Amino acid sequence: MQADGLSTIEDESRELDSQANEAILVDGAVLAGDLVRRCHKLLNELGAFQQYLIERKREHTVELKPFHHSISAEGKSLEKLRSASPASERTVHTLRSSNLPFHEAVWDTAKASTGFVAFTKRFYWDTPASRNSKRSQGSKGRCALVDVVAQDGQQWIKVSTVTESRLLFELAKAGWEGVDSDSDSDGDGILVNGLAHATIDNDASANGGLPINNGKDQDRVDIIRQAQDLQKAALAQKVHYKHPCVTVILPKISNDPPPEITRILDTIRSTGATVHLGPASPPSDLHAAFQNLAPDPFINLTPTLNIDCTILLALVSDLSHCATDPQPWFHRAISRQIESERQEQLLPTTLWPAMAGRDLICTEEAARRMYEIVDTIGTESERKRTDLLILALGQTQQQPPDALRHAFARLSNYPIPSNWNLPIKVVPSVATAISNLPPAAQKVKESLTSINQSVFLYGWTKGWTTLTSNRTVAKLIEETVEGEEGEQIGPKVWLYSVLDALKVIEAFALLDEDVEEASETNIRKMST
């Protein structure tokens, strides 16, 4: 009888083990299938965004590759796990530890943002001169990892899928007095000035009976340390004259967390970061999300645009309007520009959309230099376009805008947009007053030639966007202003960031020298 009873128990035990293994098998198979499906969905959405950018010729304006590579690697791992024994507890544990939910949270956060720039980007703060994510020579590697760079670089977003129970565990491990990760008690340590070390205040009544944390143990709470590092890196960078703003997204933390978690959140906020709780809410329509991620690149341009001499030249250059075959004697830069023009068609895709519906002006100095260059090396068609493009100072407009556009169209391979406001009006030369500009304006003025002073300081004074392809001057101005103390706001500059047309390339050598003294022979040497 005893033997029968033992046999029955063994049979029941085997049955229970079989049921447990079957449950694990089902759970593992279902979980693996679900994760693989979600990974494919995420990759498909990223692929759709890449195609969206390609169609708009903006694929080089964002960084997707590291994030896409990480998800692809995760997908391959999930496929291998699905093919492995799903009954294995180790397999199930690995599946449940997948990094895919984090990738999904990052992608949802990005879709809910605007002006996307990059995923997974490191920014360093180890040298005062740090201006981007590249580590300087001799760096000790002190950096912060930003999950989503948005708002054209001015917003850094950190996404953490840490749970409330995990945070409580980290608090207990860090030695915070009154914190028990297994307890529902309200007793906990609090933070003072964002720096922590768990000690008990001798006068507990002065703090409502709560212990005070005022040393370094807090650094062992990962999300706090990450927020501190992000702020250090943000203070070492400037984007469009301002330090980036840090945002921390905590999708697994509720909007009504326990007091211990609330104090962690307060400490994160004390670093200057903005904290968002709960999952992101991106638009359900992918196209709407993509429009937010990659908005109209010209949306922030001012209603009146100040046109630099380099852009004036690009607008009339034969290379911008007509198909040109590279010649053996062309400079490499010119040959590259010809090939770029074939692929990009820069006037209809970039310059004309930037100017669409806006009033266009240029300074007298820019117009004069433009005329000098075109008169010296311009072709007949380039001279004709120049006469149509600019209304010289003191001249009376003889033709209406429609007639000017129609005449211009006869000199171009591209249709002229109906909202391109011709002619560009020349504003008179005036002594550039900088008294109403930030203190950095004086240093900027001292570093610029007279023509660049007239163009960039005029636009700065008026608050108008200056269109230019002079990268050297644009970067000089930005670095000069951002190198000053505080957040001084410099001029609005829109940089035409591709290789410029033939006459623009030639013009760069002329912008800082007296054209009247440069012989045509010397000028021609610029293209060989």
mmCIF file of N, CA, C and O in Angstrom, residues 306-399:
data_model
loop_
_atom_site.group_PDB
_atom_site.id
_atom_site.type_symbol
_atom_site.label_atom_id
_atom_site.label_comp_id
_atom_site.label_asym_id
_atom_site.label_seq_id
_atom_site.Cartn_x
_atom_site.Cartn_y
_atom_site.Cartn_z
ATOM 1 N N ASN A 306 18.086 87.903 -45.757
ATOM 2 C CA ASN A 306 19.257 88.678 -46.137
ATOM 3 C C ASN A 306 20.177 87.757 -46.941
ATOM 4 O O ASN A 306 20.694 86.776 -46.420
ATOM 5 N N ILE A 307 20.381 88.059 -48.221
ATOM 6 C CA ILE A 307 21.088 87.156 -49.116
ATOM 7 C C ILE A 307 22.561 87.545 -49.226
ATOM 8 O O ILE A 307 22.898 88.657 -49.642
ATOM 9 N N ASP A 308 23.422 86.609 -48.873
ATOM 10 C CA ASP A 308 24.865 86.827 -48.953
ATOM 11 C C ASP A 308 25.328 86.756 -50.410
ATOM 12 O O ASP A 308 24.674 86.158 -51.268
ATOM 13 N N CYS A 309 26.508 87.320 -50.675
ATOM 14 C CA CYS A 309 27.050 87.338 -52.031
ATOM 15 C C CYS A 309 27.210 85.921 -52.585
ATOM 16 O O CYS A 309 26.986 85.683 -53.782
ATOM 17 N N THR A 310 27.596 84.957 -51.749
ATOM 18 C CA THR A 310 27.799 83.588 -52.238
ATOM 19 C C THR A 310 26.497 82.984 -52.764
ATOM 20 O O THR A 310 26.505 82.240 -53.740
ATOM 21 N N ILE A 311 25.382 83.301 -52.133
ATOM 22 C CA ILE A 311 24.087 82.799 -52.605
ATOM 23 C C ILE A 311 23.654 83.539 -53.871
ATOM 24 O O ILE A 311 23.089 82.941 -54.795
ATOM 25 N N LEU A 312 23.925 84.839 -53.927
ATOM 26 C CA LEU A 312 23.615 85.592 -55.149
ATOM 27 C C LEU A 312 24.316 84.960 -56.353
ATOM 28 O O LEU A 312 23.723 84.803 -57.428
ATOM 29 N N LEU A 313 25.565 84.582 -56.144
ATOM 30 C CA LEU A 313 26.322 83.971 -57.228
ATOM 31 C C LEU A 313 25.772 82.596 -57.595
ATOM 32 O O LEU A 313 25.696 82.233 -58.771
ATOM 33 N N ALA A 314 25.375 81.825 -56.596
ATOM 34 C CA ALA A 314 24.803 80.509 -56.875
ATOM 35 C C ALA A 314 23.511 80.624 -57.671
ATOM 36 O O ALA A 314 23.195 79.766 -58.497
ATOM 37 N N LEU A 315 22.747 81.698 -57.429
ATOM 38 C CA LEU A 315 21.465 81.881 -58.106
ATOM 39 C C LEU A 315 21.616 82.202 -59.588
ATOM 40 O O LEU A 315 20.670 82.012 -60.364
ATOM 41 N N VAL A 316 22.783 82.704 -59.988
ATOM 42 C CA VAL A 316 22.961 83.063 -61.401
ATOM 43 C C VAL A 316 23.942 82.149 -62.123
ATOM 44 O O VAL A 316 24.055 82.218 -63.350
ATOM 45 N N SER A 317 24.627 81.274 -61.403
ATOM 46 C CA SER A 317 25.660 80.436 -62.003
ATOM 47 C C SER A 317 25.088 79.489 -63.054
ATOM 48 O O SER A 317 24.032 78.894 -62.879
ATOM 49 N N ASP A 318 25.816 79.311 -64.155
ATOM 50 C CA ASP A 318 25.423 78.344 -65.175
ATOM 51 C C ASP A 318 25.349 76.932 -64.602
ATOM 52 O O ASP A 318 24.499 76.132 -65.004
ATOM 53 N N LEU A 319 26.246 76.621 -63.671
ATOM 54 C CA LEU A 319 26.236 75.282 -63.079
ATOM 55 C C LEU A 319 24.938 75.003 -62.332
ATOM 56 O O LEU A 319 24.521 73.861 -62.222
ATOM 57 N N SER A 320 24.312 76.039 -61.806
ATOM 58 C CA SER A 320 23.069 75.852 -61.071
ATOM 59 C C SER A 320 21.872 75.654 -61.988
ATOM 60 O O SER A 320 20.865 75.084 -61.581
ATOM 61 N N HIS A 321 21.971 76.122 -63.227
ATOM 62 C CA HIS A 321 20.808 76.154 -64.113
ATOM 63 C C HIS A 321 20.906 75.230 -65.319
ATOM 64 O O HIS A 321 19.876 74.848 -65.882
ATOM 65 N N CYS A 322 22.107 74.847 -65.701
ATOM 66 C CA CYS A 322 22.279 74.117 -66.956
ATOM 67 C C CYS A 322 23.155 72.888 -66.743
ATOM 68 O O CYS A 322 24.067 72.896 -65.911
ATOM 69 N N ALA A 323 22.866 71.862 -67.513
ATOM 70 C CA ALA A 323 23.686 70.654 -67.475
ATOM 71 C C ALA A 323 25.073 70.964 -68.035
ATOM 72 O O ALA A 323 25.208 71.564 -69.102
ATOM 73 N N THR A 324 26.095 70.571 -67.294
ATOM 74 C CA THR A 324 27.472 70.841 -67.690
ATOM 75 C C THR A 324 28.277 69.559 -67.590
ATOM 76 O O THR A 324 28.160 68.822 -66.596
ATOM 77 N N ASP A 325 29.080 69.277 -68.583
ATOM 78 C CA ASP A 325 29.943 68.099 -68.554
ATOM 79 C C ASP A 325 31.289 68.465 -67.940
ATOM 80 O O ASP A 325 31.881 69.490 -68.297
ATOM 81 N N PRO A 326 31.792 67.630 -67.023
ATOM 82 C CA PRO A 326 33.117 67.892 -66.448
ATOM 83 C C PRO A 326 34.195 67.879 -67.519
ATOM 84 O O PRO A 326 34.124 67.110 -68.474
ATOM 85 N N GLN A 327 35.161 68.737 -67.349
ATOM 86 C CA GLN A 327 36.281 68.812 -68.277
ATOM 87 C C GLN A 327 37.574 68.437 -67.542
ATOM 88 O O GLN A 327 37.686 68.639 -66.332
ATOM 89 N N PRO A 328 38.543 67.875 -68.260
ATOM 90 C CA PRO A 328 39.779 67.420 -67.593
ATOM 91 C C PRO A 328 40.491 68.517 -66.828
ATOM 92 O O PRO A 328 41.193 68.240 -65.840
ATOM 93 N N TRP A 329 40.352 69.755 -67.276
ATOM 94 C CA TRP A 329 41.091 70.836 -66.621
ATOM 95 C C TRP A 329 40.336 71.449 -65.434
ATOM 96 O O TRP A 329 40.833 72.345 -64.779
ATOM 97 N N PHE A 330 39.121 70.957 -65.179
ATOM 98 C CA PHE A 330 38.349 71.477 -64.043
ATOM 99 C C PHE A 330 38.994 71.081 -62.726
ATOM 100 O O PHE A 330 39.535 69.983 -62.584
ATOM 101 N N HIS A 331 38.916 71.969 -61.759
ATOM 102 C CA HIS A 331 39.313 71.647 -60.396
ATOM 103 C C HIS A 331 38.413 70.534 -59.869
ATOM 104 O O HIS A 331 37.248 70.423 -60.239
ATOM 105 N N ARG A 332 38.976 69.689 -58.994
ATOM 106 C CA ARG A 332 38.190 68.560 -58.456
ATOM 107 C C ARG A 332 36.900 69.025 -57.807
ATOM 108 O O ARG A 332 35.858 68.366 -57.905
ATOM 109 N N ALA A 333 36.949 70.158 -57.100
ATOM 110 C CA ALA A 333 35.757 70.659 -56.427
ATOM 111 C C ALA A 333 34.662 70.996 -57.428
ATOM 112 O O ALA A 333 33.468 70.777 -57.170
ATOM 113 N N ILE A 334 35.065 71.521 -58.581
ATOM 114 C CA ILE A 334 34.079 71.866 -59.602
ATOM 115 C C ILE A 334 33.468 70.607 -60.199
ATOM 116 O O ILE A 334 32.250 70.522 -60.404
ATOM 117 N N SER A 335 34.296 69.607 -60.451
ATOM 118 C CA SER A 335 33.782 68.346 -60.979
ATOM 119 C C SER A 335 32.813 67.693 -59.996
ATOM 120 O O SER A 335 31.771 67.161 -60.398
ATOM 121 N N ARG A 336 33.145 67.778 -58.711
ATOM 122 C CA ARG A 336 32.233 67.219 -57.705
ATOM 123 C C ARG A 336 30.927 67.989 -57.685
ATOM 124 O O ARG A 336 29.848 67.419 -57.512
ATOM 125 N N GLN A 337 31.014 69.320 -57.844
ATOM 126 C CA GLN A 337 29.806 70.130 -57.846
ATOM 127 C C GLN A 337 28.912 69.794 -59.035
ATOM 128 O O GLN A 337 27.698 69.740 -58.917
ATOM 129 N N ILE A 338 29.514 69.553 -60.193
ATOM 130 C CA ILE A 338 28.734 69.191 -61.380
ATOM 131 C C ILE A 338 27.982 67.892 -61.132
ATOM 132 O O ILE A 338 26.792 67.766 -61.446
ATOM 133 N N GLU A 339 28.672 66.912 -60.540
ATOM 134 C CA GLU A 339 28.024 65.640 -60.246
ATOM 135 C C GLU A 339 26.936 65.808 -59.185
ATOM 136 O O GLU A 339 25.853 65.224 -59.276
ATOM 137 N N SER A 340 27.224 66.634 -58.183
ATOM 138 C CA SER A 340 26.232 66.902 -57.143
ATOM 139 C C SER A 340 24.996 67.566 -57.726
ATOM 140 O O SER A 340 23.860 67.244 -57.360
ATOM 141 N N GLU A 341 25.223 68.494 -58.642
ATOM 142 C CA GLU A 341 24.104 69.204 -59.257
ATOM 143 C C GLU A 341 23.222 68.260 -60.056
ATOM 144 O O GLU A 341 21.995 68.364 -60.058
ATOM 145 N N ARG A 342 23.833 67.292 -60.726
ATOM 146 C CA ARG A 342 23.062 66.306 -61.480
ATOM 147 C C ARG A 342 22.145 65.496 -60.563
ATOM 148 O O ARG A 342 21.018 65.169 -60.914
ATOM 149 N N GLN A 343 22.669 65.152 -59.388
ATOM 150 C CA GLN A 343 21.907 64.300 -58.477
ATOM 151 C C GLN A 343 20.911 65.084 -57.633
ATOM 152 O O GLN A 343 19.798 64.616 -57.392
ATOM 153 N N GLU A 344 21.320 66.260 -57.173
ATOM 154 C CA GLU A 344 20.519 66.974 -56.178
ATOM 155 C C GLU A 344 19.603 68.048 -56.756
ATOM 156 O O GLU A 344 18.576 68.349 -56.169
ATOM 157 N N GLN A 345 19.991 68.648 -57.866
ATOM 158 C CA GLN A 345 19.232 69.762 -58.440
ATOM 159 C C GLN A 345 18.948 70.800 -57.343
ATOM 160 O O GLN A 345 17.830 70.990 -56.875
ATOM 161 N N LEU A 346 20.004 71.465 -56.926
ATOM 162 C CA LEU A 346 20.003 72.237 -55.688
ATOM 163 C C LEU A 346 19.093 73.463 -55.696
ATOM 164 O O LEU A 346 18.547 73.831 -54.660
ATOM 165 N N LEU A 347 18.928 74.091 -56.852
ATOM 166 C CA LEU A 347 18.028 75.247 -56.874
ATOM 167 C C LEU A 347 16.583 74.847 -56.565
ATOM 168 O O LEU A 347 15.970 75.386 -55.643
ATOM 169 N N PRO A 348 16.001 73.911 -57.318
ATOM 170 C CA PRO A 348 14.592 73.563 -57.048
ATOM 171 C C PRO A 348 14.373 72.818 -55.752
ATOM 172 O O PRO A 348 13.275 72.859 -55.191
ATOM 173 N N THR A 349 15.392 72.113 -55.243
ATOM 174 C CA THR A 349 15.190 71.333 -54.020
ATOM 175 C C THR A 349 15.568 72.076 -52.747
ATOM 176 O O THR A 349 15.101 71.718 -51.664
ATOM 177 N N THR A 350 16.411 73.108 -52.862
ATOM 178 C CA THR A 350 16.918 73.749 -51.648
ATOM 179 C C THR A 350 16.741 75.265 -51.644
ATOM 180 O O THR A 350 16.042 75.817 -50.786
ATOM 181 N N LEU A 351 17.386 75.942 -52.576
ATOM 182 C CA LEU A 351 17.404 77.406 -52.500
ATOM 183 C C LEU A 351 16.032 78.023 -52.763
ATOM 184 O O LEU A 351 15.581 78.895 -52.012
ATOM 185 N N TRP A 352 15.368 77.605 -53.816
ATOM 186 C CA TRP A 352 14.064 78.199 -54.093
ATOM 187 C C TRP A 352 13.038 77.895 -53.004
ATOM 188 O O TRP A 352 12.300 78.785 -52.591
ATOM 189 N N PRO A 353 12.957 76.659 -52.485
ATOM 190 C CA PRO A 353 12.041 76.425 -51.365
ATOM 191 C C PRO A 353 12.366 77.276 -50.134
ATOM 192 O O PRO A 353 11.469 77.701 -49.412
ATOM 193 N N ALA A 354 13.669 77.523 -49.894
ATOM 194 C CA ALA A 354 14.046 78.362 -48.752
ATOM 195 C C ALA A 354 13.552 79.792 -48.926
ATOM 196 O O ALA A 354 13.174 80.462 -47.955
ATOM 197 N N MET A 355 13.534 80.274 -50.152
ATOM 198 C CA MET A 355 13.151 81.657 -50.415
ATOM 199 C C MET A 355 11.653 81.823 -50.669
ATOM 200 O O MET A 355 11.158 82.961 -50.720
ATOM 201 N N ALA A 356 10.948 80.725 -50.821
ATOM 202 C CA ALA A 356 9.551 80.766 -51.263
ATOM 203 C C ALA A 356 8.695 81.699 -50.412
ATOM 204 O O ALA A 356 8.625 81.557 -49.186
ATOM 205 N N GLY A 357 8.053 82.673 -51.068
ATOM 206 C CA GLY A 357 7.108 83.565 -50.404
ATOM 207 C C GLY A 357 7.728 84.580 -49.479
ATOM 208 O O GLY A 357 7.011 85.322 -48.800
ATOM 209 N N ARG A 358 9.049 84.644 -49.427
ATOM 210 C CA ARG A 358 9.712 85.571 -48.507
ATOM 211 C C ARG A 358 10.257 86.784 -49.260
ATOM 212 O O ARG A 358 10.631 86.687 -50.430
ATOM 213 N N ASP A 359 10.341 87.914 -48.550
ATOM 214 C CA ASP A 359 10.964 89.108 -49.119
ATOM 215 C C ASP A 359 12.473 88.921 -49.118
ATOM 216 O O ASP A 359 13.045 88.402 -48.152
ATOM 217 N N LEU A 360 13.129 89.352 -50.175
ATOM 218 C CA LEU A 360 14.560 89.116 -50.343
ATOM 219 C C LEU A 360 15.297 90.440 -50.479
ATOM 220 O O LEU A 360 14.922 91.297 -51.285
ATOM 221 N N ILE A 361 16.348 90.584 -49.651
ATOM 222 C CA ILE A 361 17.172 91.790 -49.727
ATOM 223 C C ILE A 361 18.641 91.388 -49.716
ATOM 224 O O ILE A 361 18.998 90.269 -49.325
ATOM 225 N N CYS A 362 19.491 92.282 -50.138
ATOM 226 C CA CYS A 362 20.928 92.098 -49.969
ATOM 227 C C CYS A 362 21.536 93.467 -49.702
ATOM 228 O O CYS A 362 20.952 94.492 -50.055
ATOM 229 N N THR A 363 22.676 93.481 -49.069
ATOM 230 C CA THR A 363 23.315 94.767 -48.773
ATOM 231 C C THR A 363 23.980 95.319 -50.026
ATOM 232 O O THR A 363 24.281 94.591 -50.973
ATOM 233 N N GLU A 364 24.217 96.604 -50.007
ATOM 234 C CA GLU A 364 24.850 97.261 -51.158
ATOM 235 C C GLU A 364 26.234 96.671 -51.429
ATOM 236 O O GLU A 364 26.626 96.481 -52.582
ATOM 237 N N GLU A 365 26.974 96.347 -50.355
ATOM 238 C CA GLU A 365 28.311 95.773 -50.525
ATOM 239 C C GLU A 365 28.242 94.400 -51.184
ATOM 240 O O GLU A 365 29.056 94.072 -52.056
ATOM 241 N N ALA A 366 27.270 93.572 -50.774
ATOM 242 C CA ALA A 366 27.129 92.240 -51.372
ATOM 243 C C ALA A 366 26.782 92.353 -52.853
ATOM 244 O O ALA A 366 27.323 91.621 -53.690
ATOM 245 N N ALA A 367 25.872 93.287 -53.180
ATOM 246 C CA ALA A 367 25.483 93.463 -54.581
ATOM 247 C C ALA A 367 26.657 93.958 -55.413
ATOM 248 O O ALA A 367 26.891 93.495 -56.547
ATOM 249 N N ARG A 368 27.425 94.904 -54.847
ATOM 250 C CA ARG A 368 28.564 95.452 -55.591
ATOM 251 C C ARG A 368 29.587 94.363 -55.882
ATOM 252 O O ARG A 368 30.100 94.242 -57.003
ATOM 253 N N ARG A 369 29.897 93.541 -54.870
ATOM 254 C CA ARG A 369 30.864 92.469 -55.083
ATOM 255 C C ARG A 369 30.350 91.444 -56.091
ATOM 256 O O ARG A 369 31.094 90.932 -56.928
ATOM 257 N N MET A 370 29.049 91.184 -56.034
ATOM 258 C CA MET A 370 28.426 90.278 -56.999
ATOM 259 C C MET A 370 28.625 90.789 -58.431
ATOM 260 O O MET A 370 29.044 90.057 -59.332
ATOM 261 N N TYR A 371 28.337 92.085 -58.651
ATOM 262 C CA TYR A 371 28.488 92.668 -59.982
ATOM 263 C C TYR A 371 29.939 92.600 -60.443
ATOM 264 O O TYR A 371 30.238 92.324 -61.611
ATOM 265 N N GLU A 372 30.874 92.883 -59.523
ATOM 266 C CA GLU A 372 32.286 92.879 -59.891
ATOM 267 C C GLU A 372 32.729 91.495 -60.366
ATOM 268 O O GLU A 372 33.445 91.356 -61.367
ATOM 269 N N ILE A 373 32.293 90.472 -59.656
ATOM 270 C CA ILE A 373 32.691 89.111 -60.013
ATOM 271 C C ILE A 373 32.056 88.683 -61.326
ATOM 272 O O ILE A 373 32.725 88.128 -62.210
ATOM 273 N N VAL A 374 30.760 88.949 -61.466
ATOM 274 C CA VAL A 374 30.072 88.553 -62.700
ATOM 275 C C VAL A 374 30.631 89.314 -63.895
ATOM 276 O O VAL A 374 30.834 88.744 -64.976
ATOM 277 N N ASP A 375 30.899 90.615 -63.732
ATOM 278 C CA ASP A 375 31.464 91.401 -64.829
ATOM 279 C C ASP A 375 32.835 90.881 -65.234
ATOM 280 O O ASP A 375 33.228 90.962 -66.410
ATOM 281 N N THR A 376 33.566 90.348 -64.267
ATOM 282 C CA THR A 376 34.931 89.897 -64.544
ATOM 283 C C THR A 376 34.968 88.511 -65.176
ATOM 284 O O THR A 376 35.692 88.281 -66.147
ATOM 285 N N ILE A 377 34.206 87.574 -64.666
ATOM 286 C CA ILE A 377 34.337 86.183 -65.127
ATOM 287 C C ILE A 377 33.014 85.573 -65.556
ATOM 288 O O ILE A 377 32.968 84.398 -65.924
ATOM 289 N N GLY A 378 31.924 86.322 -65.502
ATOM 290 C CA GLY A 378 30.623 85.768 -65.825
ATOM 291 C C GLY A 378 30.420 85.542 -67.309
ATOM 292 O O GLY A 378 30.949 86.273 -68.150
ATOM 293 N N THR A 379 29.603 84.530 -67.633
ATOM 294 C CA THR A 379 29.207 84.295 -69.017
ATOM 295 C C THR A 379 28.072 85.249 -69.371
ATOM 296 O O THR A 379 27.506 85.936 -68.505
ATOM 297 N N GLU A 380 27.700 85.259 -70.635
ATOM 298 C CA GLU A 380 26.617 86.141 -71.061
ATOM 299 C C GLU A 380 25.318 85.795 -70.343
ATOM 300 O O GLU A 380 24.583 86.694 -69.908
ATOM 301 N N SER A 381 25.021 84.497 -70.233
ATOM 302 C CA SER A 381 23.775 84.088 -69.563
ATOM 303 C C SER A 381 23.800 84.449 -68.088
ATOM 304 O O SER A 381 22.774 84.818 -67.499
ATOM 305 N N GLU A 382 24.959 84.375 -67.453
ATOM 306 C CA GLU A 382 25.066 84.740 -66.040
ATOM 307 C C GLU A 382 24.854 86.236 -65.845
ATOM 308 O O GLU A 382 24.251 86.665 -64.853
ATOM 309 N N ARG A 383 25.314 87.026 -66.783
ATOM 310 C CA ARG A 383 25.086 88.475 -66.703
ATOM 311 C C ARG A 383 23.600 88.791 -66.873
ATOM 312 O O ARG A 383 23.057 89.665 -66.192
ATOM 313 N N LYS A 384 22.952 88.078 -67.783
ATOM 314 C CA LYS A 384 21.518 88.308 -67.980
ATOM 315 C C LYS A 384 20.731 87.948 -66.716
ATOM 316 O O LYS A 384 19.808 88.665 -66.314
ATOM 317 N N ARG A 385 21.086 86.833 -66.091
ATOM 318 C CA ARG A 385 20.382 86.445 -64.861
ATOM 319 C C ARG A 385 20.618 87.481 -63.765
ATOM 320 O O ARG A 385 19.717 87.774 -62.978
ATOM 321 N N THR A 386 21.831 88.021 -63.699
ATOM 322 C CA THR A 386 22.139 89.023 -62.683
ATOM 323 C C THR A 386 21.269 90.261 -62.860
ATOM 324 O O THR A 386 20.754 90.824 -61.883
ATOM 325 N N ASP A 387 21.075 90.693 -64.098
ATOM 326 C CA ASP A 387 20.240 91.872 -64.356
ATOM 327 C C ASP A 387 18.794 91.639 -63.934
ATOM 328 O O ASP A 387 18.103 92.573 -63.511
ATOM 329 N N LEU A 388 18.337 90.393 -64.041
ATOM 330 C CA LEU A 388 16.965 90.071 -63.650
ATOM 331 C C LEU A 388 16.845 89.869 -62.144
ATOM 332 O O LEU A 388 15.789 90.102 -61.547
ATOM 333 N N LEU A 389 17.930 89.424 -61.530
ATOM 334 C CA LEU A 389 17.881 89.021 -60.121
ATOM 335 C C LEU A 389 17.824 90.197 -59.161
ATOM 336 O O LEU A 389 17.080 90.173 -58.172
ATOM 337 N N ILE A 390 18.605 91.236 -59.426
ATOM 338 C CA ILE A 390 18.814 92.310 -58.451
ATOM 339 C C ILE A 390 18.258 93.625 -58.966
ATOM 340 O O ILE A 390 18.475 94.010 -60.119
ATOM 341 N N LEU A 391 17.537 94.295 -58.092
ATOM 342 C CA LEU A 391 17.120 95.673 -58.361
ATOM 343 C C LEU A 391 18.134 96.579 -57.690
ATOM 344 O O LEU A 391 18.140 96.737 -56.472
ATOM 345 N N ALA A 392 19.019 97.136 -58.511
ATOM 346 C CA ALA A 392 20.110 97.934 -57.959
ATOM 347 C C ALA A 392 19.585 99.153 -57.226
ATOM 348 O O ALA A 392 18.495 99.658 -57.495
ATOM 349 N N LEU A 393 20.407 99.614 -56.283
ATOM 350 C CA LEU A 393 20.038 100.765 -55.468
ATOM 351 C C LEU A 393 19.806 101.986 -56.358
ATOM 352 O O LEU A 393 20.599 102.319 -57.235
ATOM 353 N N GLY A 394 18.677 102.646 -56.188
ATOM 354 C CA GLY A 394 18.356 103.834 -56.953
ATOM 355 C C GLY A 394 17.617 103.565 -58.244
ATOM 356 O O GLY A 394 17.100 104.488 -58.880
ATOM 357 N N GLN A 395 17.549 102.298 -58.646
ATOM 358 C CA GLN A 395 16.827 101.963 -59.860
ATOM 359 C C GLN A 395 15.331 101.823 -59.575
ATOM 360 O O GLN A 395 14.925 101.479 -58.469
ATOM 361 N N THR A 396 14.541 102.071 -60.594
ATOM 362 C CA THR A 396 13.101 101.864 -60.511
ATOM 363 C C THR A 396 12.759 100.555 -61.202
ATOM 364 O O THR A 396 13.232 100.281 -62.312
ATOM 365 N N GLN A 397 11.955 99.751 -60.522
ATOM 366 C CA GLN A 397 11.593 98.456 -61.095
ATOM 367 C C GLN A 397 10.777 98.660 -62.365
ATOM 368 O O GLN A 397 9.698 99.250 -62.344
ATOM 369 N N GLN A 398 11.282 98.136 -63.484
ATOM 370 C CA GLN A 398 10.649 98.321 -64.779
ATOM 371 C C GLN A 398 9.678 97.198 -65.122
ATOM 372 O O GLN A 398 8.710 97.403 -65.854
ATOM 373 N N GLN A 399 9.943 96.000 -64.623
ATOM 374 C CA GLN A 399 9.113 94.845 -64.952
ATOM 375 C C GLN A 399 8.455 94.287 -63.693
ATOM 376 O O GLN A 399 9.069 94.280 -62.625
#
